[in-house]
Short mmCIF file of the C-alpha atoms (twelve columns), coordinates in Angstrom:
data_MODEL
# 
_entry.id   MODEL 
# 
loop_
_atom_site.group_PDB 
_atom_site.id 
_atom_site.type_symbol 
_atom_site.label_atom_id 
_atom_site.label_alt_id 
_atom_site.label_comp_id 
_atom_site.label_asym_id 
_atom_site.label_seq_id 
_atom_site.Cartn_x 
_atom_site.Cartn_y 
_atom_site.Cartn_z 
_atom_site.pdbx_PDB_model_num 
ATOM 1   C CA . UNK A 1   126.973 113.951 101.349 1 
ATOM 2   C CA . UNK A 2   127.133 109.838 101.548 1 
ATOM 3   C CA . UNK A 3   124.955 108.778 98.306  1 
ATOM 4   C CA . UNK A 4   125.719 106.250 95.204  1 
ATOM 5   C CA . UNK A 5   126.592 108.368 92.609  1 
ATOM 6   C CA . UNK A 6   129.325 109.703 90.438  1 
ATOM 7   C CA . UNK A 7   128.425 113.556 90.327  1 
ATOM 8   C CA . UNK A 8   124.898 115.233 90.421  1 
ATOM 9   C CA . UNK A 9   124.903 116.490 86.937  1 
ATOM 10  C CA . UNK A 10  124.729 112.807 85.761  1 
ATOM 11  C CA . UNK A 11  122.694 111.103 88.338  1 
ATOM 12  C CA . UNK A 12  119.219 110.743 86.258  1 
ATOM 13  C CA . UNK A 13  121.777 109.838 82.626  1 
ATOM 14  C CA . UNK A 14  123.350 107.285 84.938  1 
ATOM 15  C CA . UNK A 15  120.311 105.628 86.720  1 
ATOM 16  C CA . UNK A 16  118.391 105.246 82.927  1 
ATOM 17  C CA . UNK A 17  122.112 103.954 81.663  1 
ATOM 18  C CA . UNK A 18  121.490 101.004 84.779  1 
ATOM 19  C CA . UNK A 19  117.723 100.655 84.155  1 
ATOM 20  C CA . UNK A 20  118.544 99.999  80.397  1 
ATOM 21  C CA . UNK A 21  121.159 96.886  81.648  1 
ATOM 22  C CA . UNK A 22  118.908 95.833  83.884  1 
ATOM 23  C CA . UNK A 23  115.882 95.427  81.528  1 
ATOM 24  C CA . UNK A 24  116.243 94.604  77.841  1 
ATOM 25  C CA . UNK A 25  112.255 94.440  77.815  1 
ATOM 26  C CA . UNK A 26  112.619 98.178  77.799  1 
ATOM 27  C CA . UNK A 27  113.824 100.807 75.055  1 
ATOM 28  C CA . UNK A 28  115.506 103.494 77.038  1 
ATOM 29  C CA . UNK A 29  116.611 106.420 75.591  1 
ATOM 30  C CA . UNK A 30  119.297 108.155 77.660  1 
ATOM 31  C CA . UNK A 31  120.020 110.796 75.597  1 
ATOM 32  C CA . UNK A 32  115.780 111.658 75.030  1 
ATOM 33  C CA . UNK A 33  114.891 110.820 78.622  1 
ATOM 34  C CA . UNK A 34  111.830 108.517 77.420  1 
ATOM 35  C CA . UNK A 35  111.498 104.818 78.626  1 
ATOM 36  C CA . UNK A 36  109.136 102.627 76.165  1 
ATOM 37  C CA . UNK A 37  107.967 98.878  76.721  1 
ATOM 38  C CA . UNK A 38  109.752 97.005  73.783  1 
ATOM 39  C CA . UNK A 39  106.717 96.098  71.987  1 
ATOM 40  C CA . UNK A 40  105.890 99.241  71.544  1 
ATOM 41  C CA . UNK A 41  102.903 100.517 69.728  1 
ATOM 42  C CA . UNK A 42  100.721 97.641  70.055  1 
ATOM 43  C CA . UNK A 43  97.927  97.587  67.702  1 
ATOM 44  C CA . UNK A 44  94.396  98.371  68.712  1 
ATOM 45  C CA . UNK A 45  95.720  99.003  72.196  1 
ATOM 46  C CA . UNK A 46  95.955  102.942 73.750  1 
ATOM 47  C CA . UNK A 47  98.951  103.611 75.265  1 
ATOM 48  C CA . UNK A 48  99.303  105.298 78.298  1 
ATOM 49  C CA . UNK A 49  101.906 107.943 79.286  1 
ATOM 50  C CA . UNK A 50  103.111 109.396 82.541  1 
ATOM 51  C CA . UNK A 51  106.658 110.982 84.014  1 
ATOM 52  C CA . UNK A 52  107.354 113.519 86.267  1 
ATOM 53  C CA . UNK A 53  110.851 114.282 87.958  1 
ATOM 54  C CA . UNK A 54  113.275 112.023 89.097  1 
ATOM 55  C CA . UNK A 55  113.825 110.978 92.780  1 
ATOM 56  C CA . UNK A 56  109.875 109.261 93.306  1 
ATOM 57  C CA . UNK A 57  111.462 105.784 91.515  1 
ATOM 58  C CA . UNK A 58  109.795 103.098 90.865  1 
ATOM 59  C CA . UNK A 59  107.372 105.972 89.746  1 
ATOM 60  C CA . UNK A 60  107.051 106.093 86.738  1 
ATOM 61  C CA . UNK A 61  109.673 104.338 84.567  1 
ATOM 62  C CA . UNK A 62  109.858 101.435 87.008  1 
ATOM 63  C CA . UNK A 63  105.810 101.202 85.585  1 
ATOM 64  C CA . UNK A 64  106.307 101.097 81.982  1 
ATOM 65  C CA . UNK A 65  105.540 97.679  80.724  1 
ATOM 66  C CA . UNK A 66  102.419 95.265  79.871  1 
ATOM 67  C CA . UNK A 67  99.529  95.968  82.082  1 
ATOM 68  C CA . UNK A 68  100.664 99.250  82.867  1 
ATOM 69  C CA . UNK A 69  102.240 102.341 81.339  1 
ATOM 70  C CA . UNK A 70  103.188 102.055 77.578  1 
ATOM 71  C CA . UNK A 71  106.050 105.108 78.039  1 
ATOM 72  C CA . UNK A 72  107.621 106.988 81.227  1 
ATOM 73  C CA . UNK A 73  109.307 110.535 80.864  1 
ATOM 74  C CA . UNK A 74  111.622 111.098 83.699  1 
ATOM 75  C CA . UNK A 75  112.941 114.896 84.640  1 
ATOM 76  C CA . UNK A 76  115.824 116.067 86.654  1 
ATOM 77  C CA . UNK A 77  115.197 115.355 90.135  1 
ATOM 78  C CA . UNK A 78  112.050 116.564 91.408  1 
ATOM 79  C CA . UNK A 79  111.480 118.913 88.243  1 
ATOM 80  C CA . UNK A 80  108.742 118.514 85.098  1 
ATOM 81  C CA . UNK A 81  109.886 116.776 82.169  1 
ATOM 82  C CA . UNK A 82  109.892 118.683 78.837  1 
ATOM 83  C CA . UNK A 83  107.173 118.876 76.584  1 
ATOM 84  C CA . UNK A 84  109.504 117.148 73.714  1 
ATOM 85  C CA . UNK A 85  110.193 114.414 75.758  1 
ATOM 86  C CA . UNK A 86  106.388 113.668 76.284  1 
ATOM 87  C CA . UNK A 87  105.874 114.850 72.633  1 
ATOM 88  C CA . UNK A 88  108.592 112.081 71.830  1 
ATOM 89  C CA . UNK A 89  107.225 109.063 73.813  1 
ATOM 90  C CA . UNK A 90  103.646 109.788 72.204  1 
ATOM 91  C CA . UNK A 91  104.976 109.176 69.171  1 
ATOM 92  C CA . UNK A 92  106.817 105.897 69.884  1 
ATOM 93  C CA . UNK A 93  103.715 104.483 71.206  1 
ATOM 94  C CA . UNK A 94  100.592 105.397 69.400  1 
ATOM 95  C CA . UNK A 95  98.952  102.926 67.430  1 
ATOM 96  C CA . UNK A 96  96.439  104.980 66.347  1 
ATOM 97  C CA . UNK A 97  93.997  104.383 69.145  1 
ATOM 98  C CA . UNK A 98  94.565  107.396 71.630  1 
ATOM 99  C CA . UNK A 99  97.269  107.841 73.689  1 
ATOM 100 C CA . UNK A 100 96.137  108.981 77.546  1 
ATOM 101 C CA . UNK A 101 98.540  111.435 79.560  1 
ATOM 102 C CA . UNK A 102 98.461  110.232 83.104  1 
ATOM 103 C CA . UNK A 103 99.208  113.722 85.274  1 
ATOM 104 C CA . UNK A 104 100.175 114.453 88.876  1 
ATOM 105 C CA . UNK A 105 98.929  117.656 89.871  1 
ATOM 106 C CA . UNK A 106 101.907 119.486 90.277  1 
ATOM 107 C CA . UNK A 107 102.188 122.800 88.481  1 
ATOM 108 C CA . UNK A 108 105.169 122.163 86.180  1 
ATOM 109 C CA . UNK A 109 103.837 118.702 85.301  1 
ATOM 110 C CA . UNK A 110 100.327 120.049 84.224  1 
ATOM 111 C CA . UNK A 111 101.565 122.843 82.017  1 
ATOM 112 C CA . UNK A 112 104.029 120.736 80.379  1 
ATOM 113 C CA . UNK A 113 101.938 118.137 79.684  1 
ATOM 114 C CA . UNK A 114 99.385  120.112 78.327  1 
ATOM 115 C CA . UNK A 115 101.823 121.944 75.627  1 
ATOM 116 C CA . UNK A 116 102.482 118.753 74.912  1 
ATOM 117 C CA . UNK A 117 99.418  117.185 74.145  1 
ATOM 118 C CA . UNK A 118 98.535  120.372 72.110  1 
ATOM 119 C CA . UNK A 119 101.891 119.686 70.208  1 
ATOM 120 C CA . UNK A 120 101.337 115.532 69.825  1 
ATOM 121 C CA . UNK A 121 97.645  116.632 68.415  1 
ATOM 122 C CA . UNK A 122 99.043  118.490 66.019  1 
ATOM 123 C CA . UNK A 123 100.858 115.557 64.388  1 
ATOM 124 C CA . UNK A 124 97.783  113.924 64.581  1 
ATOM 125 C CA . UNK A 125 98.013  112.109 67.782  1 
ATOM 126 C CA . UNK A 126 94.542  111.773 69.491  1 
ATOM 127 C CA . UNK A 127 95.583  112.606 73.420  1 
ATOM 128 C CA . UNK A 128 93.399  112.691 76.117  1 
ATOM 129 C CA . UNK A 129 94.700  113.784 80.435  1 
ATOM 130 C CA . UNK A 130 93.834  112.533 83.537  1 
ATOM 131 C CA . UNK A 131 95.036  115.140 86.439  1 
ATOM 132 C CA . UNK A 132 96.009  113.375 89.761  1 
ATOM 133 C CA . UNK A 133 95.079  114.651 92.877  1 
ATOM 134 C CA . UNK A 134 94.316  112.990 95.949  1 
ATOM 135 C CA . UNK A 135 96.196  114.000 98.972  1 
ATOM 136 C CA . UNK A 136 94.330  114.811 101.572 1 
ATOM 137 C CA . UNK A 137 96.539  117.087 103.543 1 
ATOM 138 C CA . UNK A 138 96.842  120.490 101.963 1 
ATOM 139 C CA . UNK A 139 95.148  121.976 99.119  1 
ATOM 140 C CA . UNK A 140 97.643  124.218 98.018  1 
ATOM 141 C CA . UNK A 141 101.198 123.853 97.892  1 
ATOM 142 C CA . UNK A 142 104.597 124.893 97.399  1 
ATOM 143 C CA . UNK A 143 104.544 123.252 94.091  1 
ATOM 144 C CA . UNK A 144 100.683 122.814 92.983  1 
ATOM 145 C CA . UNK A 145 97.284  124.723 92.839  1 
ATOM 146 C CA . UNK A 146 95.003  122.448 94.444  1 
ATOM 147 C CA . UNK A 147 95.736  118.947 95.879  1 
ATOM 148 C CA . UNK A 148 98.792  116.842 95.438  1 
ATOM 149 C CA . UNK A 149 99.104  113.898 93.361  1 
ATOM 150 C CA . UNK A 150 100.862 111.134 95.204  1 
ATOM 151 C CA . UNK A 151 99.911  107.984 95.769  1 
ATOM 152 C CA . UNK A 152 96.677  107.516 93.922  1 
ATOM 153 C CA . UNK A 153 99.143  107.666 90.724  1 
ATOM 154 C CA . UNK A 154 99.915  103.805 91.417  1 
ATOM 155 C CA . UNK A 155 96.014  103.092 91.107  1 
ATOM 156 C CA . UNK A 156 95.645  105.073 88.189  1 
ATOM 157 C CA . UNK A 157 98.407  103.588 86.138  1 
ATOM 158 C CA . UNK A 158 97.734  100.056 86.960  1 
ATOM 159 C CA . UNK A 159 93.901  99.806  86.653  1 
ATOM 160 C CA . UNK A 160 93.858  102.121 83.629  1 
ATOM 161 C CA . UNK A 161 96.924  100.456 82.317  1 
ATOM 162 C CA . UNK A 162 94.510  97.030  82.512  1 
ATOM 163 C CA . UNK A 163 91.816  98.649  80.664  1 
ATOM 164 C CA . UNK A 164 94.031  99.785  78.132  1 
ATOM 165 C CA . UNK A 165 95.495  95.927  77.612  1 
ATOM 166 C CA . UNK A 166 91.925  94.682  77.300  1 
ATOM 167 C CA . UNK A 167 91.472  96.780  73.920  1 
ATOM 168 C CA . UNK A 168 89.328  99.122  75.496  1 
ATOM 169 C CA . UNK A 169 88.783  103.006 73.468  1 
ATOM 170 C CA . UNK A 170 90.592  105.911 74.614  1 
ATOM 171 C CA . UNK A 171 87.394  107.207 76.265  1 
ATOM 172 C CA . UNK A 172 87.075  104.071 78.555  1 
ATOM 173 C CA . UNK A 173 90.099  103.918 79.732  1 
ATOM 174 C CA . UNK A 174 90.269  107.860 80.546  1 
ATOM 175 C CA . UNK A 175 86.696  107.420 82.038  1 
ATOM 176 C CA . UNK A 176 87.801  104.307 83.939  1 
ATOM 177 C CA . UNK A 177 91.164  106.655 84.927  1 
ATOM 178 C CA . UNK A 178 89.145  109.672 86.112  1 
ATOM 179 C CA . UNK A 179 87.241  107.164 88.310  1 
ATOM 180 C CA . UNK A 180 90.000  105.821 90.090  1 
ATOM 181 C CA . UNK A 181 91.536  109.056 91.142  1 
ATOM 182 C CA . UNK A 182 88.107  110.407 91.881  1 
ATOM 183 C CA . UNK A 183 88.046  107.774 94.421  1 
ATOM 184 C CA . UNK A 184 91.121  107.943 95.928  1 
ATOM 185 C CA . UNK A 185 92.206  109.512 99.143  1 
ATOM 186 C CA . UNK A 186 95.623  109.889 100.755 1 
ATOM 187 C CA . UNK A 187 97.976  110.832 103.487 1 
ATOM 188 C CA . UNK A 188 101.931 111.272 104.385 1 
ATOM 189 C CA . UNK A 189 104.167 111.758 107.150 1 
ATOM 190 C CA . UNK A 190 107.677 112.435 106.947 1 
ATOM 191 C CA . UNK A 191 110.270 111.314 109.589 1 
ATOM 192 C CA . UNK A 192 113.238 112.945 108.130 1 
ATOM 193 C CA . UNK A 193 113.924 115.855 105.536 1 
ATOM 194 C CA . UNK A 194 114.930 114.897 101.986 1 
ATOM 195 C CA . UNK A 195 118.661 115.454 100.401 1 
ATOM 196 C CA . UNK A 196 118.507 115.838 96.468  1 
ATOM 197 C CA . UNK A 197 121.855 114.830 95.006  1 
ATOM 198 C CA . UNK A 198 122.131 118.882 93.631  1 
ATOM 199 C CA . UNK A 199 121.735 120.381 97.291  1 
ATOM 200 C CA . UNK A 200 123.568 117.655 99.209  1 
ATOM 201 C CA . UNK A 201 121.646 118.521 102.690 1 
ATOM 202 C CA . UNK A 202 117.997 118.424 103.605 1 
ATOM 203 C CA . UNK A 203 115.758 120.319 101.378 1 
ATOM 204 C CA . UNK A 204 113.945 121.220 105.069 1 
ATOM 205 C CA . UNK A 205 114.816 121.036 108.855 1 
ATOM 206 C CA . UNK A 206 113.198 118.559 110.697 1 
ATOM 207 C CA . UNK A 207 114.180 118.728 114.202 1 
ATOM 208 C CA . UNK A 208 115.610 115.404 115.749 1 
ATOM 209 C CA . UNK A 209 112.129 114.078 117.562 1 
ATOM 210 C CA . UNK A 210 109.664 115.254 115.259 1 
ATOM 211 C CA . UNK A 211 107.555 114.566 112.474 1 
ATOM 212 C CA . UNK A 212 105.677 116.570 109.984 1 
ATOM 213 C CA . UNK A 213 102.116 115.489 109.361 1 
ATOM 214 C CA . UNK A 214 100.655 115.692 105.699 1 
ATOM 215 C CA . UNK A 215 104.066 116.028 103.683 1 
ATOM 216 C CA . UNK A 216 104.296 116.277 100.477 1 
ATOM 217 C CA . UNK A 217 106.657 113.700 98.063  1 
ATOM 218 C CA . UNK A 218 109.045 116.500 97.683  1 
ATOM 219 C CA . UNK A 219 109.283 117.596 101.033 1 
ATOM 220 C CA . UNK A 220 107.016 120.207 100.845 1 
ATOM 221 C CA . UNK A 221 105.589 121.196 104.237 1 
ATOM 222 C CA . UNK A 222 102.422 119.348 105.174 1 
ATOM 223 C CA . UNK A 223 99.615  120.273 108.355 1 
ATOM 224 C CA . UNK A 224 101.924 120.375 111.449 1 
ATOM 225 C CA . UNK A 225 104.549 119.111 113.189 1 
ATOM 226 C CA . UNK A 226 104.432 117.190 116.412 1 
ATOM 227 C CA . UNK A 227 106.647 115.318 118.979 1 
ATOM 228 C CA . UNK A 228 107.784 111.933 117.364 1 
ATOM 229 C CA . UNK A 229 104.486 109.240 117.809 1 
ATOM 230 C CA . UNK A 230 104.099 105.375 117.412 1 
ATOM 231 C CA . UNK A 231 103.074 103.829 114.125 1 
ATOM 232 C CA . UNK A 232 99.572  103.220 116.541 1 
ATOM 233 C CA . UNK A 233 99.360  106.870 116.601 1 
ATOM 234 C CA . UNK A 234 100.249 107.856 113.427 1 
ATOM 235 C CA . UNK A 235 98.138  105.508 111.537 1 
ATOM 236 C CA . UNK A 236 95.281  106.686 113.270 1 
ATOM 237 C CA . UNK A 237 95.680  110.529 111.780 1 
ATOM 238 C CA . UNK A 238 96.696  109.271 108.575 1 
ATOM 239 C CA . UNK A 239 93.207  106.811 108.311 1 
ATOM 240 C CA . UNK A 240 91.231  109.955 110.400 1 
ATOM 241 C CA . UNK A 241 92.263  112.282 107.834 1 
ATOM 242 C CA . UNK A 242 91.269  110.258 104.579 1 
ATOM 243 C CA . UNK A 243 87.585  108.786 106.022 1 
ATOM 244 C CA . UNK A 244 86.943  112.560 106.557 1 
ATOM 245 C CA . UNK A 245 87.021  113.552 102.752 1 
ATOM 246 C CA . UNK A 246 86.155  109.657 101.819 1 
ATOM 247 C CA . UNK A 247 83.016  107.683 102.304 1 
ATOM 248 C CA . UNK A 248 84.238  104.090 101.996 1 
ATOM 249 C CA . UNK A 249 80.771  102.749 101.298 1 
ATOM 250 C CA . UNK A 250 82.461  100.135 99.032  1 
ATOM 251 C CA . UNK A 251 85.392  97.918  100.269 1 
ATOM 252 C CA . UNK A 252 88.805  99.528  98.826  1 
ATOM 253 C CA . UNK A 253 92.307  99.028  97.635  1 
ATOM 254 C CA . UNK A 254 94.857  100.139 99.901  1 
ATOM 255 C CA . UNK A 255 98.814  101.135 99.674  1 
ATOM 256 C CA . UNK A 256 101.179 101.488 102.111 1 
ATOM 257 C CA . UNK A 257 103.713 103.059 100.876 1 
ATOM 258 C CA . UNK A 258 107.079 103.750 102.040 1 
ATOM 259 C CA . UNK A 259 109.089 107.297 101.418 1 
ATOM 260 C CA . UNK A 260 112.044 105.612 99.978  1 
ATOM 261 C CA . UNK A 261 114.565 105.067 103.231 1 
ATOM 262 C CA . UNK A 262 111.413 103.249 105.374 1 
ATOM 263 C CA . UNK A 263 112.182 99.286  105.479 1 
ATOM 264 C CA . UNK A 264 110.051 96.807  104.808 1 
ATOM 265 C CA . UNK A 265 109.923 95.919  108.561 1 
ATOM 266 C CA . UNK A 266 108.272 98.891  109.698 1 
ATOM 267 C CA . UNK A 267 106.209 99.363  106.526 1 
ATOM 268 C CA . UNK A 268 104.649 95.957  107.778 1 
ATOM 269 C CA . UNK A 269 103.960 97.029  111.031 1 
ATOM 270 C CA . UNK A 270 102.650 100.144 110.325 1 
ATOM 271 C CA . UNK A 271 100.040 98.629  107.782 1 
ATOM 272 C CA . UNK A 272 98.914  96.260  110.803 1 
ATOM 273 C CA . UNK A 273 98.225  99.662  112.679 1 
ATOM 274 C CA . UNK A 274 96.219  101.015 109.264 1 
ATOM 275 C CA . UNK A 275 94.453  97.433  109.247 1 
ATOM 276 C CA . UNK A 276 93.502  98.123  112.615 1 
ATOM 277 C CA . UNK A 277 91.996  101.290 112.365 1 
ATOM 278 C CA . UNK A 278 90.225  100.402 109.014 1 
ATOM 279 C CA . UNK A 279 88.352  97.473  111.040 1 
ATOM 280 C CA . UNK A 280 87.479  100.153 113.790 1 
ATOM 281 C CA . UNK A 281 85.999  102.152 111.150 1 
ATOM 282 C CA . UNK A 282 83.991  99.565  109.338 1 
ATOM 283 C CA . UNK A 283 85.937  99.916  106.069 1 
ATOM 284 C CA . UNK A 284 86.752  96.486  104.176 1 
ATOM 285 C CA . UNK A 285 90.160  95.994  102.751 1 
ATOM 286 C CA . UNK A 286 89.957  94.061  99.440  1 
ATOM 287 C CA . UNK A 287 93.532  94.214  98.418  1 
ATOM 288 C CA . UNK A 288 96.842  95.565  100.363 1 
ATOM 289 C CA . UNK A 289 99.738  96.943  98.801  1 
ATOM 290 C CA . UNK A 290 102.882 97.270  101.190 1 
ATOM 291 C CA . UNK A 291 106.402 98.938  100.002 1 
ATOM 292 C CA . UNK A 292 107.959 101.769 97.983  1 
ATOM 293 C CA . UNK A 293 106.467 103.227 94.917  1 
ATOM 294 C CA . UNK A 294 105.658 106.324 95.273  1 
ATOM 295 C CA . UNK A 295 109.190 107.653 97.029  1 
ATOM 296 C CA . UNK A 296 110.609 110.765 97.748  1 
ATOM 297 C CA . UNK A 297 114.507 109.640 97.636  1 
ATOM 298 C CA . UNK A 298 116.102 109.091 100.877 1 
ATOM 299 C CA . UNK A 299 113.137 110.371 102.869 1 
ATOM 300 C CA . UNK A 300 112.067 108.181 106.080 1 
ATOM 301 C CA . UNK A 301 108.424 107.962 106.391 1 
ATOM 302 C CA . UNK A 302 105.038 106.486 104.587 1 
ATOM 303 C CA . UNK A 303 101.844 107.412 103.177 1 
ATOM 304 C CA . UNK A 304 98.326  105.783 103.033 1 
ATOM 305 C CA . UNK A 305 96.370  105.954 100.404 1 
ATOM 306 C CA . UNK A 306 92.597  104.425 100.032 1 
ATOM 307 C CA . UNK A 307 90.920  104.189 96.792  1 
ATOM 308 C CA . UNK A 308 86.968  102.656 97.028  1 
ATOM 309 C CA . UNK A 309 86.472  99.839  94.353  1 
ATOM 310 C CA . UNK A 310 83.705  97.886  92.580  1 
ATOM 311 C CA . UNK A 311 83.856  95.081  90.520  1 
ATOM 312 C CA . UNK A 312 85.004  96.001  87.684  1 
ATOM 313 C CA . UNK A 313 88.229  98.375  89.260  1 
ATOM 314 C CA . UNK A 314 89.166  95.044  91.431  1 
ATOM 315 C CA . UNK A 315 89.118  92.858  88.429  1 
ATOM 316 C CA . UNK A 316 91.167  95.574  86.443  1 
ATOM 317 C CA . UNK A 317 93.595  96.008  89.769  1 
ATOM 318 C CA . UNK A 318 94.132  92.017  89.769  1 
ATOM 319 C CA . UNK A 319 94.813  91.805  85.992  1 
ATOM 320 C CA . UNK A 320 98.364  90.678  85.105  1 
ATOM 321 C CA . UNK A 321 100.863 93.044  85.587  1 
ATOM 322 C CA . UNK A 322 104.599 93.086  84.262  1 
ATOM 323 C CA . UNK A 323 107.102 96.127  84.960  1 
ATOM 324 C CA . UNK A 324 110.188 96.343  86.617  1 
ATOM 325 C CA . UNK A 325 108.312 97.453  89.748  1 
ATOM 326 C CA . UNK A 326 105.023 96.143  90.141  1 
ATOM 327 C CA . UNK A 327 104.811 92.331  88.934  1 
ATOM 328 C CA . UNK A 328 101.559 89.739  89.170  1 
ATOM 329 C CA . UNK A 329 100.208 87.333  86.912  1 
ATOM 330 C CA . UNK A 330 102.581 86.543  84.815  1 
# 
């Protein structure tokens, strides 16, 4: 096993430990696992809330900060965060005005999250979820009941996150939340199998000139496997698959995203392919998105995701933005 660390046991301690040097605009809380923009509550302003496990960074903590997500609650890699921790972060960031869960649909992540908005209600926090769930791929899974939440997450958080800085109500910004996932579609491939720091080989085998169509961000098996195929090729099942379960009747936002050990230099090339086959298919790009956010460690690969916009979700998506990973307008 060749990775940064010291042993796996303190691997999510350590990274929070380096994300707390890094950026004194954030209260981190190593020992409570809960990352909290500084100016935490603001008045009159909802906060917003999201984690999941470790291993997907910048998602989520890399998110936390004005414009976006008012708390982050990482896990151990690739498992739930506690309901205390989400309990905790609640707390440190409710103003009064509503605090709204942002949830990837992943089974562990949905019951935690809603013990903990029970428990956060009962100290008289007003809490309201949106569930993500827009891959396209599979609908069940090794780790959900229903679709996947991937990608789409990114969309959520930021446009919501906007809404949220504008002083808009709890039920806005969950309405305006619900919308953007609702309209959001996406797609993965995996060129090589994942290695969590606990394991210390791939979590899967994936034979030396193949691929797996339709993974999931923790490696869990997608629609099929084929003989290795161009970024041409690829982006043209990726695309395929989303326009089948989305009409793009409005132009849309779209992220391409790499897996976490994709460079920048493919990622490029590979969203001139999804350009391409977006122009085929009469869909209009308003805004493009290219790197990692959405990552599944040291996992080669990428992921597509569409999400059709009006108006009012592009002005939200071009409001300023400022978070360790995800930075505009400022």
């Amino acid at each position: 096993m060749r990775m940064l660390i010291n042993v796996p046991e303190t691997v999510v301690a350590d990274a929070l430990r380096g994300m707390a040097a890094a950026h004194p605009e954030l209260t981190v809380d190593v020992e409570n696992r809960v990352i909290v923009r500084r100016d935490a509550p603001v008045a009159g302003k909802v906060a917003l809330v999201s984690g999941g496990g470790s291993g997907h960074e910048p998602l989520h903590g890399g998110f936390v900060g004005p414009g976006m997500l008012s708390a982050a609650c990482p896990g151990e890699v690739f498992t739930s965060p506690v309901p205390d921790q989400m309990v905790r972060a609640a707390a440190a960031v409710d103003s009064g005005s509503g605090v709204l869960f942002v949830v990837k649909n992943y089974t562990g992540d949905v019951l935690n999250f809603d013990m903990a908005a029970e428990l956060a209600e009962d100290e008289g926090i007003q809490v309201a979820k949106v569930l993500v769930d827009d891959d396209v791929a599979v609908t069940d899974s090794t780790f959900t009941a229903g679709r996947r939440g991937t990608g789409a997450t990114l969309f959520v958080e930021k446009i919501a996150g906007a809404a949220a800085e504008e002083g808009q109500p709890l039920e806005r910004v969950e309405s305006i939340a619900r919308r953007v996932n609702d309209n959001s579609r996406s797609f993965g491939v995996a060129l090589s199998a994942v290695t969590t720091p606990a394991k210390g080989t791939p979590t899967f085998d994936l034979p030396p000139g193949e691929l797996e169509l339709g993974i999931g961000i923790h490696g869990e098996p997608g629609r099929e496997r084929r003989p290795m195929m161009t970024a041409r090729e690829i982006a043209d099942v990726a695309v395929d698959a989303i326009l089948e379960d989305l009409d793009p009747r409005d132009p849309v936002l779209l992220l391409v995203n790499g897996m976490g050990a994709t460079p920048l230099l493919e990622l490029y090339g590979f969203n001139a392919e999804v350009h391409r086959v977006l122009a085929e298919r009469g869909v209009a790009v308003a805004r493009t998105l290219v790197g990692n956010y959405v990552t599944s460690l040291d996992m080669a690969g990428a992921s597509v995701t569409l999400c059709r916009i009006d108006e009012e979700l592009l002005r939200l998506w071009d409001a300023p933005v400022n978070t360790p990973g995800l930075r505009w307008g400022v």
